[in-house]
Every structure is written in C-alpha cells, then in structure tokens.
Short mmCIF file of C-alpha atoms in Angstrom, two decimals:
data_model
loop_
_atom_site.label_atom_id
_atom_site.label_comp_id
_atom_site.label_asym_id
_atom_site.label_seq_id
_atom_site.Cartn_x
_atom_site.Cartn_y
_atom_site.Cartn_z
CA UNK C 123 -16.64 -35.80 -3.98
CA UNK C 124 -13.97 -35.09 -7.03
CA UNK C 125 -12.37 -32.18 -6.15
CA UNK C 126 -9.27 -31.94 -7.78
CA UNK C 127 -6.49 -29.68 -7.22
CA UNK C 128 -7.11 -25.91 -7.76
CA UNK C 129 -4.49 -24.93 -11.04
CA UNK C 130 -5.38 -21.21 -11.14
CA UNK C 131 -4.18 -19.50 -14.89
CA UNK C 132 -1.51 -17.15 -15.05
CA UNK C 133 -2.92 -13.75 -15.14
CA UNK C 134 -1.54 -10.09 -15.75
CA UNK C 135 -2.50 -8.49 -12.54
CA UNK C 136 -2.64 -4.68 -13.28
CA UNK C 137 -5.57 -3.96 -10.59
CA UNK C 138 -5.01 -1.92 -7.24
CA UNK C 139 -3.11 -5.12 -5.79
CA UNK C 140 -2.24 -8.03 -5.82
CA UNK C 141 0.71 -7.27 -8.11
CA UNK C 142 2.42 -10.13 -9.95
CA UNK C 143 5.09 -11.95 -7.87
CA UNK C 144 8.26 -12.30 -9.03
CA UNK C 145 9.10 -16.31 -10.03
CA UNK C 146 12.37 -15.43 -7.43
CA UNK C 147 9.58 -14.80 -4.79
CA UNK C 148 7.45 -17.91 -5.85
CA UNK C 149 10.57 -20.15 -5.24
CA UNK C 150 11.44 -18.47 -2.24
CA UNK C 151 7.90 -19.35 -0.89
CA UNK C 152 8.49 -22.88 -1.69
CA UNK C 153 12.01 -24.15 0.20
CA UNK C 154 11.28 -25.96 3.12
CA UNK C 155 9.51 -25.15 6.49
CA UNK C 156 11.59 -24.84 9.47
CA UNK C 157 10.51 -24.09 12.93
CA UNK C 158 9.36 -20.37 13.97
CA UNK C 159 11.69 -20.41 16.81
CA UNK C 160 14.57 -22.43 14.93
CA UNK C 161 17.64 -20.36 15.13
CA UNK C 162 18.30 -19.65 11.56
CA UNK C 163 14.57 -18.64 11.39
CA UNK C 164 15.46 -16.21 13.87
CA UNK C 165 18.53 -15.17 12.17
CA UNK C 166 16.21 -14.18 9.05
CA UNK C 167 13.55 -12.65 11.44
CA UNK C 168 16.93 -10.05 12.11
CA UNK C 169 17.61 -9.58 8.32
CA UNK C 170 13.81 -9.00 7.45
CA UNK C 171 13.51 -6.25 10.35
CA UNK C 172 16.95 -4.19 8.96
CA UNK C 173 15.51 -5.07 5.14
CA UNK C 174 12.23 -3.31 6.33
CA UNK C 175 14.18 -0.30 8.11
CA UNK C 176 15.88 0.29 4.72
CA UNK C 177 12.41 -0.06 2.79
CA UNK C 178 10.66 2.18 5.43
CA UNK C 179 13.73 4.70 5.81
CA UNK C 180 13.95 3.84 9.36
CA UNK C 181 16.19 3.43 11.96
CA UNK C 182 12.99 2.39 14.11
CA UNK C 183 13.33 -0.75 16.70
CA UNK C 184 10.25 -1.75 16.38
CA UNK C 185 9.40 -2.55 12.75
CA UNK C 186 8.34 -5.68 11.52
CA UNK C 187 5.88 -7.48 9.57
CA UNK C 188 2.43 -8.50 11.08
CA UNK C 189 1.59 -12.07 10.31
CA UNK C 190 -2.26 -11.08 8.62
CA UNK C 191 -2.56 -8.41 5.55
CA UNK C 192 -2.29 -4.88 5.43
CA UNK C 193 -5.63 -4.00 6.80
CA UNK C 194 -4.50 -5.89 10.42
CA UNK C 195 -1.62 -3.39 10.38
CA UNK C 196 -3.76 -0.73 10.08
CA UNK C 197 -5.96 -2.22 13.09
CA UNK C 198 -2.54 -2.80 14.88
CA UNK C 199 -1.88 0.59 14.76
CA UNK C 200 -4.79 2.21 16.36
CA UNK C 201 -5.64 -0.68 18.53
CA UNK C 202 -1.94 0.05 20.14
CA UNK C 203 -2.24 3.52 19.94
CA UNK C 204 -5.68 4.80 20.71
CA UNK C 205 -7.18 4.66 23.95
CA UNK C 206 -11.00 5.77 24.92
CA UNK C 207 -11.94 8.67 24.45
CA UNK C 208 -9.04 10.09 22.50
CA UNK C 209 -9.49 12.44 20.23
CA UNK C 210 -7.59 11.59 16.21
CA UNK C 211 -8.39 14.02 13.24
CA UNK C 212 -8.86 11.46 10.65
CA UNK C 213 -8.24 12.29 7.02
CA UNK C 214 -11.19 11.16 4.04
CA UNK C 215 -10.65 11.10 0.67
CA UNK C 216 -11.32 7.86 -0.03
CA UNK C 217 -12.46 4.47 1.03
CA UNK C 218 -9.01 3.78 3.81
CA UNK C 219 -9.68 7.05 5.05
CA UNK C 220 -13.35 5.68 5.82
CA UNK C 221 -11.76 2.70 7.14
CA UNK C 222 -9.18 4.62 9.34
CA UNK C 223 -11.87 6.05 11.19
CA UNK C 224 -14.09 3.07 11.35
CA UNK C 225 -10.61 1.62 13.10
CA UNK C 226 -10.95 4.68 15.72
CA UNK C 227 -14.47 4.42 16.49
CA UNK C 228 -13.74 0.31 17.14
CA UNK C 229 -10.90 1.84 19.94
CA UNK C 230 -13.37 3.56 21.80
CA UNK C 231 -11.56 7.37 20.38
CA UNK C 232 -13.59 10.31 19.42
CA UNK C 233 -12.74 10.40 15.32
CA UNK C 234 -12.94 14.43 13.70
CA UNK C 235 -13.09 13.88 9.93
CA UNK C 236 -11.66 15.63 7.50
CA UNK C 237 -13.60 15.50 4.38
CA UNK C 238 -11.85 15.93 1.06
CA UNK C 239 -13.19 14.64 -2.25
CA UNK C 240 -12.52 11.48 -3.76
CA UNK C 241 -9.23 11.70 -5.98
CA UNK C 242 -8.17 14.78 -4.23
CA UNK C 243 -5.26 14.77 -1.99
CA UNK C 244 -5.71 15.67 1.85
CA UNK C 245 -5.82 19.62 2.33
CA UNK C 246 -3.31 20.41 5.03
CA UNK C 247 -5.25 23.29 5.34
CA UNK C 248 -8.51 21.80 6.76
CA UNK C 249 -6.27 19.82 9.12
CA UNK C 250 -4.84 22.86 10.33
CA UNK C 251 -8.58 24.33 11.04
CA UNK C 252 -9.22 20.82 12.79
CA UNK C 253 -6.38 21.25 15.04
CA UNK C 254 -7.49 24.98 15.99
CA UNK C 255 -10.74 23.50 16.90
CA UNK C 256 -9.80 20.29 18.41
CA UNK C 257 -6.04 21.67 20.12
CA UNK C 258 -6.63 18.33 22.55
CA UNK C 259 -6.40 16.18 19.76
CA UNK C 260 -3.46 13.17 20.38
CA UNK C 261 -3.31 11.58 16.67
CA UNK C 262 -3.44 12.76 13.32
CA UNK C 263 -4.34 9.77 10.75
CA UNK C 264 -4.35 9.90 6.89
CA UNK C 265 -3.05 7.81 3.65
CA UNK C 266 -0.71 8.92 1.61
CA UNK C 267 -1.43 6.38 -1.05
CA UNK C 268 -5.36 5.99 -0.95
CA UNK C 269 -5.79 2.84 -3.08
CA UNK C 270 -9.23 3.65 -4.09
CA UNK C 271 -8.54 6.48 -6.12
CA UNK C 272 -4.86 7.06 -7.12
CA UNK C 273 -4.37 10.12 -4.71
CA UNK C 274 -1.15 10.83 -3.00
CA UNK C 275 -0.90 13.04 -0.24
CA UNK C 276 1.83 14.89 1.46
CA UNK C 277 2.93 13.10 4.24
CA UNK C 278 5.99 15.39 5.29
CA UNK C 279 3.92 18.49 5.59
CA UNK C 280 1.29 16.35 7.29
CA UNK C 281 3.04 15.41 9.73
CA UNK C 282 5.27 18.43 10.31
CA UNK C 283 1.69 19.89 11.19
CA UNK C 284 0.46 17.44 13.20
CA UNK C 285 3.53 17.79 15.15
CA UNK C 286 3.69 21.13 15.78
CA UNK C 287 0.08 20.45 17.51
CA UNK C 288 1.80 18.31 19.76
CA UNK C 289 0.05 15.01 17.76
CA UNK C 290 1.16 12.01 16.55
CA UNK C 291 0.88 10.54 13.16
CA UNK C 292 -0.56 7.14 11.64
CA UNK C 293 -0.15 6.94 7.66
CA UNK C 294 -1.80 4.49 5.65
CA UNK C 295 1.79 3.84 3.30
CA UNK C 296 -0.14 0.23 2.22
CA UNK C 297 0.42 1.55 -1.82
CA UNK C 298 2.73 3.76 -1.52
CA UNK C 299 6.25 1.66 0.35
CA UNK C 300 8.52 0.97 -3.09
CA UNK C 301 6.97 2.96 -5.27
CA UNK C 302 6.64 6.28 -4.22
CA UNK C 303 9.19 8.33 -1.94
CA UNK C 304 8.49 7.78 1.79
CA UNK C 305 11.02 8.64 4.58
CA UNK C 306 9.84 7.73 8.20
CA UNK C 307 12.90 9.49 10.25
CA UNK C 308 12.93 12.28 8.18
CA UNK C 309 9.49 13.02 8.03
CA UNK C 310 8.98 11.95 11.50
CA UNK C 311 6.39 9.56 10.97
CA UNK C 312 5.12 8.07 14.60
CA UNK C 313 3.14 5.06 13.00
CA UNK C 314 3.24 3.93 9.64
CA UNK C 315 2.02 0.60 7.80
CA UNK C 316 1.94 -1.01 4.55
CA UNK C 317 1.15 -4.45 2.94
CA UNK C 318 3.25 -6.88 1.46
CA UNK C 319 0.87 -7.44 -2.08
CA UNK C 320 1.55 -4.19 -3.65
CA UNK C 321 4.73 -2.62 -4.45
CA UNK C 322 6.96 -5.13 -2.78
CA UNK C 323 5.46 -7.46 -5.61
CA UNK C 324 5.18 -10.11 -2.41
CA UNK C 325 1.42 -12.66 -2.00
CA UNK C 326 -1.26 -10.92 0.32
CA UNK C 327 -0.78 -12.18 3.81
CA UNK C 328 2.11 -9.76 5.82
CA UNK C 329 2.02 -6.53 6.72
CA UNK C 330 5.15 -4.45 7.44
CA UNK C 331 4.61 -1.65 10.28
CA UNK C 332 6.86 0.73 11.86
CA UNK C 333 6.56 2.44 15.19
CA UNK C 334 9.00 5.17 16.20
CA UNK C 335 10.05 6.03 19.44
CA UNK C 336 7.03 8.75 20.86
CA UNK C 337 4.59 5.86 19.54
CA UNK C 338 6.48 3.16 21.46
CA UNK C 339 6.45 5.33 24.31
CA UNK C 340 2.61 5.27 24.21
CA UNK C 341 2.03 2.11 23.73
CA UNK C 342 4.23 0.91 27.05
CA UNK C 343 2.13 3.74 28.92
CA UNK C 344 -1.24 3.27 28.42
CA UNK C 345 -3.79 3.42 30.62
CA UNK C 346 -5.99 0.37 29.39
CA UNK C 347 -5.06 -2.89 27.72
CA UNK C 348 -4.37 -3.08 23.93
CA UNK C 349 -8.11 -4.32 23.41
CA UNK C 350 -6.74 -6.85 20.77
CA UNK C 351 -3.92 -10.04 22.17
CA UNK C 352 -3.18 -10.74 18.66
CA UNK C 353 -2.28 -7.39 17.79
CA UNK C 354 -0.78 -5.88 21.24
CA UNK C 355 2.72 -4.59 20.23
CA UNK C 356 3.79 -5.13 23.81
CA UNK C 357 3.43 -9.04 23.74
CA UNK C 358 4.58 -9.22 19.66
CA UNK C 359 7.65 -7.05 20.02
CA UNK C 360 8.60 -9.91 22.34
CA UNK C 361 9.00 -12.71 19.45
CA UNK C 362 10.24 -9.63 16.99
CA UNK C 363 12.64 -8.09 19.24
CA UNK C 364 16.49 -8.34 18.65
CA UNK C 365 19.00 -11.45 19.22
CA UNK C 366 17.83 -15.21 19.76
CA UNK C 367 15.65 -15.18 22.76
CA UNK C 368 12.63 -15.03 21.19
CA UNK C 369 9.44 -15.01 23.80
CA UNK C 370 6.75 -17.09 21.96
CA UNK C 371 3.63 -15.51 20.93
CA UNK C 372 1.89 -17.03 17.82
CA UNK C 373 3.24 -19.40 15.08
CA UNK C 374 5.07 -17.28 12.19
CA UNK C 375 3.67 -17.83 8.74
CA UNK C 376 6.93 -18.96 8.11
CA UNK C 377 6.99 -19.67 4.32
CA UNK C 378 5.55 -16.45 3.40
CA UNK C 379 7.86 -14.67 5.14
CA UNK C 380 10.59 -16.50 3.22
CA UNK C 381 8.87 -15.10 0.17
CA UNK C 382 8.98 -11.16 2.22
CA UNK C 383 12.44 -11.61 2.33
CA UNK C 384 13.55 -12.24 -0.95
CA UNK C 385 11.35 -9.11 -2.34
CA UNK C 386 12.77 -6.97 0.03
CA UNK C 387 16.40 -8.52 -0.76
CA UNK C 388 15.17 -8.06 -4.47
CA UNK C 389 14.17 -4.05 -3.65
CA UNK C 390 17.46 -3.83 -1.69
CA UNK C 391 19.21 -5.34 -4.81
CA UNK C 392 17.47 -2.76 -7.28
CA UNK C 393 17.77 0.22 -5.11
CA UNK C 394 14.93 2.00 -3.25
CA UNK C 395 15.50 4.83 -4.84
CA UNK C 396 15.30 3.30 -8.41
CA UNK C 397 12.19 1.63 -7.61
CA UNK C 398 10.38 4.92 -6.60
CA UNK C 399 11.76 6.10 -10.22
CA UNK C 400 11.07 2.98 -12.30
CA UNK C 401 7.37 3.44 -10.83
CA UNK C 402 7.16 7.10 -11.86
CA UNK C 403 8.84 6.61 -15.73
CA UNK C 404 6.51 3.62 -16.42
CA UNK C 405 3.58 6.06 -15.09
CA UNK C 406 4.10 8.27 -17.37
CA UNK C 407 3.98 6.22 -20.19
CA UNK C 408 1.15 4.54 -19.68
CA UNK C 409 -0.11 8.26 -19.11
CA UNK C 410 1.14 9.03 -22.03
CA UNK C 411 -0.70 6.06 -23.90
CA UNK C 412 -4.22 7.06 -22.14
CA UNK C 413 -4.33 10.59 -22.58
CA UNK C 414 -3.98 9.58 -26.19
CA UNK C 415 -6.32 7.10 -26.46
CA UNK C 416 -8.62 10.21 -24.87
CA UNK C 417 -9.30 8.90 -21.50
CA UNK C 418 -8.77 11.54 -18.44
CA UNK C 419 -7.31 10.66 -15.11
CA UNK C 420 -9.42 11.63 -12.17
CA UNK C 421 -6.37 12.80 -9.71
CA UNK C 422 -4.98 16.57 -10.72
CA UNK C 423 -1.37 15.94 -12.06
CA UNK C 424 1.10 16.93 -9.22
CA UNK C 425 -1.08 14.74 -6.64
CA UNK C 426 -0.95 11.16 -8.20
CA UNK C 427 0.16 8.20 -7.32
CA UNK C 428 2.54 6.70 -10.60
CA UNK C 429 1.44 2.76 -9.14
CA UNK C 430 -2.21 3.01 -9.08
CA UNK C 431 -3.80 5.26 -12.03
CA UNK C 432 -7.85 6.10 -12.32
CA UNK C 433 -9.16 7.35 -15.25
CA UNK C 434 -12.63 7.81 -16.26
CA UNK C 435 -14.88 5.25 -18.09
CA UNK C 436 -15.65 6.68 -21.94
CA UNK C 437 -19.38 8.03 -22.31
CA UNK C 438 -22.04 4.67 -22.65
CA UNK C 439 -18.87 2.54 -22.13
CA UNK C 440 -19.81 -0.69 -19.72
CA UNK C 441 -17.25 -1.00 -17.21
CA UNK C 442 -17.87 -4.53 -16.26
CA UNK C 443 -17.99 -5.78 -19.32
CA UNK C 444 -14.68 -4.11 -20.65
CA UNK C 445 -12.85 -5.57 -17.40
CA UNK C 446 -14.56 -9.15 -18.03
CA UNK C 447 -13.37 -9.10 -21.71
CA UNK C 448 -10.13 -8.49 -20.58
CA UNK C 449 -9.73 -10.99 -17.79
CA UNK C 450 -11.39 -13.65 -20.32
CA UNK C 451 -9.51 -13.18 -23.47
CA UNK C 452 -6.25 -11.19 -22.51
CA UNK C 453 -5.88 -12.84 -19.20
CA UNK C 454 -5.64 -9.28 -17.77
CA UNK C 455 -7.02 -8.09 -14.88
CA UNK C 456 -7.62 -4.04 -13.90
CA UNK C 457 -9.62 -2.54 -10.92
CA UNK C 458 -13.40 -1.21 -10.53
CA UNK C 459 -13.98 2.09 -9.01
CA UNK C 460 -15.33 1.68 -5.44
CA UNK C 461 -18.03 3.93 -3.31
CA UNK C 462 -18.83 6.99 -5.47
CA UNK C 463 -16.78 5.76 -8.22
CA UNK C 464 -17.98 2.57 -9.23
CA UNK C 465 -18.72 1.85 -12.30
CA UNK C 466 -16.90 5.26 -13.48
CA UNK C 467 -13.94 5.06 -13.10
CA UNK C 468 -10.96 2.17 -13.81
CA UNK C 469 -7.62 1.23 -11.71
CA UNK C 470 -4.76 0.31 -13.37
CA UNK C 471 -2.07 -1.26 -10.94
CA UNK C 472 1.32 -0.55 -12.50
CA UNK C 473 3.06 -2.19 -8.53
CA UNK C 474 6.22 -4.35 -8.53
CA UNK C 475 6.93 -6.70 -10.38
CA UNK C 476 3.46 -5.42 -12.75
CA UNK C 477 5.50 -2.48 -13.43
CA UNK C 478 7.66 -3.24 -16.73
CA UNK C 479 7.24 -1.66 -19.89
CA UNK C 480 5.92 -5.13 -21.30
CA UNK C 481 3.04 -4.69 -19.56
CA UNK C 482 2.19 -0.73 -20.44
CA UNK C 483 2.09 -1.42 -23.81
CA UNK C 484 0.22 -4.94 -23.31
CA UNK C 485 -2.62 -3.23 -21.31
CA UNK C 486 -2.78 -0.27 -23.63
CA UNK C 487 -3.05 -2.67 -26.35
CA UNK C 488 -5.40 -4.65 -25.11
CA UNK C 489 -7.90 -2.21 -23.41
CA UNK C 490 -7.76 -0.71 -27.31
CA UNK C 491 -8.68 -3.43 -28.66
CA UNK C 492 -11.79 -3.97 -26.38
CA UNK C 493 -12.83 -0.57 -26.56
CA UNK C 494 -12.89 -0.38 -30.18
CA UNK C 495 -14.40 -3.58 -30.94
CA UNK C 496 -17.39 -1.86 -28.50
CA UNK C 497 -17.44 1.08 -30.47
CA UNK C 498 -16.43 3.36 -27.73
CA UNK C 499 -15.55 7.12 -28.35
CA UNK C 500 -11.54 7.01 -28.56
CA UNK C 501 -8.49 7.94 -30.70
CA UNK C 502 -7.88 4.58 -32.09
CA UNK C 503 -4.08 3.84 -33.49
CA UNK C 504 -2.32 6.58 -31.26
CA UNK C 505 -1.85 5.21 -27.93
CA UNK C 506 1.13 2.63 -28.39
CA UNK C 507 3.40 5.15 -29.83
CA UNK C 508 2.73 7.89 -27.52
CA UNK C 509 3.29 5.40 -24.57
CA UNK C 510 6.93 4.23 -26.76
CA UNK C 511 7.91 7.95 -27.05
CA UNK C 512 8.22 8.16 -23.71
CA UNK C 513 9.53 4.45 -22.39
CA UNK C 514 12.47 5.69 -25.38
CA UNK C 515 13.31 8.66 -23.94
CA UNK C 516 13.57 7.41 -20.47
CA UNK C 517 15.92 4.90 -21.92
CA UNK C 518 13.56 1.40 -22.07
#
C-alpha cells in the first residue's frame, strides 16, 4: 500500500452546509487534547452550555451539544420525548419534515402529517384542522429552516398553537440558529435542535439541543425507557449537568468541541443579533444579483430563509454539469435540489463564515461565467452591479 496523507483543496463552500470554518475555529480544533473529565474540560463544558443558552435565547438547564451531527439531535429529541402510541402532528414541506416523521414512526408514535408543498412554509392553518381532529395529540413537530428548500416557517405562531392544544413542540432550528431570529423562552419552544456545520460556521460532528422545562418534565416521567442509551437525556444530562461532578457517560469529542466553543465565543463576540442581520443584508444581495441575472427563487418572498437560497435551473440548463464546472475550475461548491426538486432547482449556502460579501459577488461571478459559456438564457453583464447596489447601501 502507498497511501499517503489525504491534503483536501480549499474550497468555497456555498451549498446547504458545511459552511466554511473560520481559520480561529480551525486553530481552536487543533490545541491539545485533555481529558473529558479533566477539570478545566469541565469548566469549558459550563461556558459552552451558557454560550448555547445565549445562541438559543434560553435560560433552559438542559441545553447542550450532542456528541454526533444534527440529525442525532433530531433522533434525541423524539427518542426522549415520544413514547408508543403517541400521537405528534408532524409538519412536511420538505425532506426534514419527511425525516421528522420517519423519527416518530422509529418511537413507536402514531405520526398525522401535514402536507404542504415543497418551498412553501408550514400553514398554521392545516395544523389547526389537525389539532381539531386529533385534540389527543401530545407533540407538534416542524422545521423552521427546512434545508432542502430555503423555506422558513413561523415558529412563534406554531407553537403558540400547539400550545393552546395543550401540545408540545419539537423544531427542526438545524439552519436556522445564527442566522435567522429564533427565541426559545419567548416563543416557548419545548424541544428545539440544531447542528453545529451551518450557521455557527463550526465542522459537522455536534449538535446543540435545548429542552425546556414541560419537555424535561416528560422525559423524567415516562412510562417506558428512552429506547436509545446513547441518546437518553436522563443518563447524558448527568455528564452535562452543572458544577464538577460529572457522572461519566461516553467519551466527549473533545477537540471538536474546542472548535464549538470558539464559534459560539466568535457569535457572542459579533452579536446574535448582528448575525441574524448580516445573514439577511448579504441575502439580499445575492438576491439582488440573481433576479438580475433572470433566475427565480422557488420560496414566495416573506417566507425565505436569507442562509440557504433555491432558485430554479434556466430552461435546457444541466444542473450537474454547471455545479461540476464550478467545483472544478472555481473551487466552488453549491447544492442540488433533493426529492421533487432535483435536478431543478440550486442551493446556495450563504451560512457563517460563507456569508461575506466576497463571496456574493464571487459566486455570482462565477455561476455567470459558466452559464454563459453554456449558452444559457440569462441577462449577462447585470448581476454584479445589482448585487453592489445593494452590499453599498447596506454599508459593505
């Protein structure tokens, strides 16, 4: 054998996640190991669980990050919360809505689906019918950022509803935490969880989940055992739980929780708040730049998510060939549609530390390129000033 060490090129990654991560992050990654149960580990396991309060809008106990990637905190969610037989309304508009429900089937509940269409937002109206009929339904599950198409839903009314039904809420907030306004107390979200790849600009591998009080109270209640030990919040909130007696329950993936750390220090540092609008201005320049270059989004205005934009393919364009051009000579990598949208749609990640006006125009630029050299049908020459008007006037 001649294997040789694996020297991967530096990419652009403006896809639906991972985002680039920030050299600080990189760094952080690399300091030395210490023990998982070494006291000034545990001092940092403190500071990560307050830096995720502040990221989540929490004053929640139990909120930490689970040592796999965001789709184990969506498992660790329902596995914790849903028991046989109970009944969750379970919101679809896209492929983590499928996968929410796939999650409550797994748990033994009874899942009623809510059907909305892909790049739509969930209708709070159709959860209201599915309440009427279902009135013995415990949870109410939906993403507010669904990844696959750039739709963002209202979680405050969502869950104000759900509540006044006497149900609890899980959100899917994997695209939306940093880059789009989410308030857990204030909303009165009961479950919530995100990933570390996307907005927080961190490497795949953590996901940060929140559990408020009613949820809590659940969990310590049920009936049945928490059908996964890796998962059970009653056995993990033993290592996470506050001060330095720690009960041990599996072996941190300590350095990439140093690297969690520093991009939520690095949010804290920039401002929550100033994230969620650096997201949106940058959004609406590259908005700008592809409504000029003639491509249309496939979320209604009002409902999308400023990190993750979908627009449609041009007419006898070839989607993988446009995304392998610019992964081959730009070094630049954008998303596919998925399920009823592949191949007509792409994703453009604008997450973290992806979202900086260097990169709008880059991507612009270089997806113009591509599609003129291809011939496609676009308004060539137009696109990098209508993307500067606007990075100008909100003061780039």
């Amino acid at each position: 054998m001649s294997i040789t060490s694996f020297n991967p090129p530096v990419r652009t990654l403006m896809g639906p996640g991972p985002s680039d991560v920030h050299p600080r992050i990189l760094a952080a990654m690399a300091r030395p190991t210490i023990g998982h149960l070494d006291p000034l580990f545990v001092n940092m396991m403190d500071e990560m669980k307050v830096l995720l309060q502040y990221a989540f809008k929490t004053e929640n106990a139990l909120t930490l990050p689970v040592s796999a990637p965001g789709s184990a905190g969506m498992e660790t969610c329902f596995v914790n919360l849903v028991e046989p037989g109970d009944k969750v309304i379970v919101c679809q508009n896209g492929v983590f809505g499928m996968r929410m429900t796939e999650n409550v089937v797994r748990s033994g509940g009874v899942a009623i689906v809510v059907q909305d269409a892909w790049g739509q937002p969930v209708d709070p109206n159709k959860v209201e019918q599915a309440f009427k009929e279902n009135p013995d339904a415990r949870f109410l599950a939906f993403v507010q950022a669904e990844t696959s198409t750039g739709a963002y839903s209202d979680a405050k009314t969502l869950t104000k509803l759900a509540h006044g039904h006497g149900a609890l809420v899980i959100v899917d907030a994997v695209t939306s935490l940093g880059g789009s306004p989410l308030e857990v107390d204030a909303w009165g979200i009961d479950a919530i969880y995100s990933g570390s790849q996307k907005c927080l600009s961190c490497t795949p591998g953590l996901s940060p989940v929140s559990f408020g009080e009613r949820a809590v109270e659940v969990i310590k209640n049920r009936k049945t055992k928490v059908q996964s030990w890796f998962l059970d919040m009653n056995l993990v909130m033993n290592y996470w739980g506050g001060g330095t007696k720690r009960a041990y329950h599996h072996t941190a993936p300590i350095n990439a929780l140093y690297g969690l750390h520093e991009a939520l220090v690095m949010l804290q540092d920039e401002g929550l708040e100033n994230s969620w609008t650096r997201h949106t201005n940058l959004h609406l320049a590259l908005k700008a730049g592809f409504e000029a270059l003639g491509l249309s989004f496939v979320v209604p205005e009002g409902s999308r998510l400023p990190q993750l934009n979908s627009v449609t393919i041009p007419e006898g364009v070839d989607d993988a060939q446009v995304r392998g051009t610019l992964l081959q000579r730009y070094n630049l990598e954008i998303g596919a549609g998925l399920g009823d949208l592949a191949g007509k749609i792409w994703r453009f990640g604008l997450m973290g530390h992806s979202a900086t006006p260097k990169n709008v125009i880059f991507a612009l630029a270089a997806l113009e390129s591509v599609l003129t050299e291809l011939k496609a049908p676009i308004n060539r020459g137009v696109a990098l000033d209508a993307a500067q008007q606007v990075l100008l006037a909100k003061g780039y």
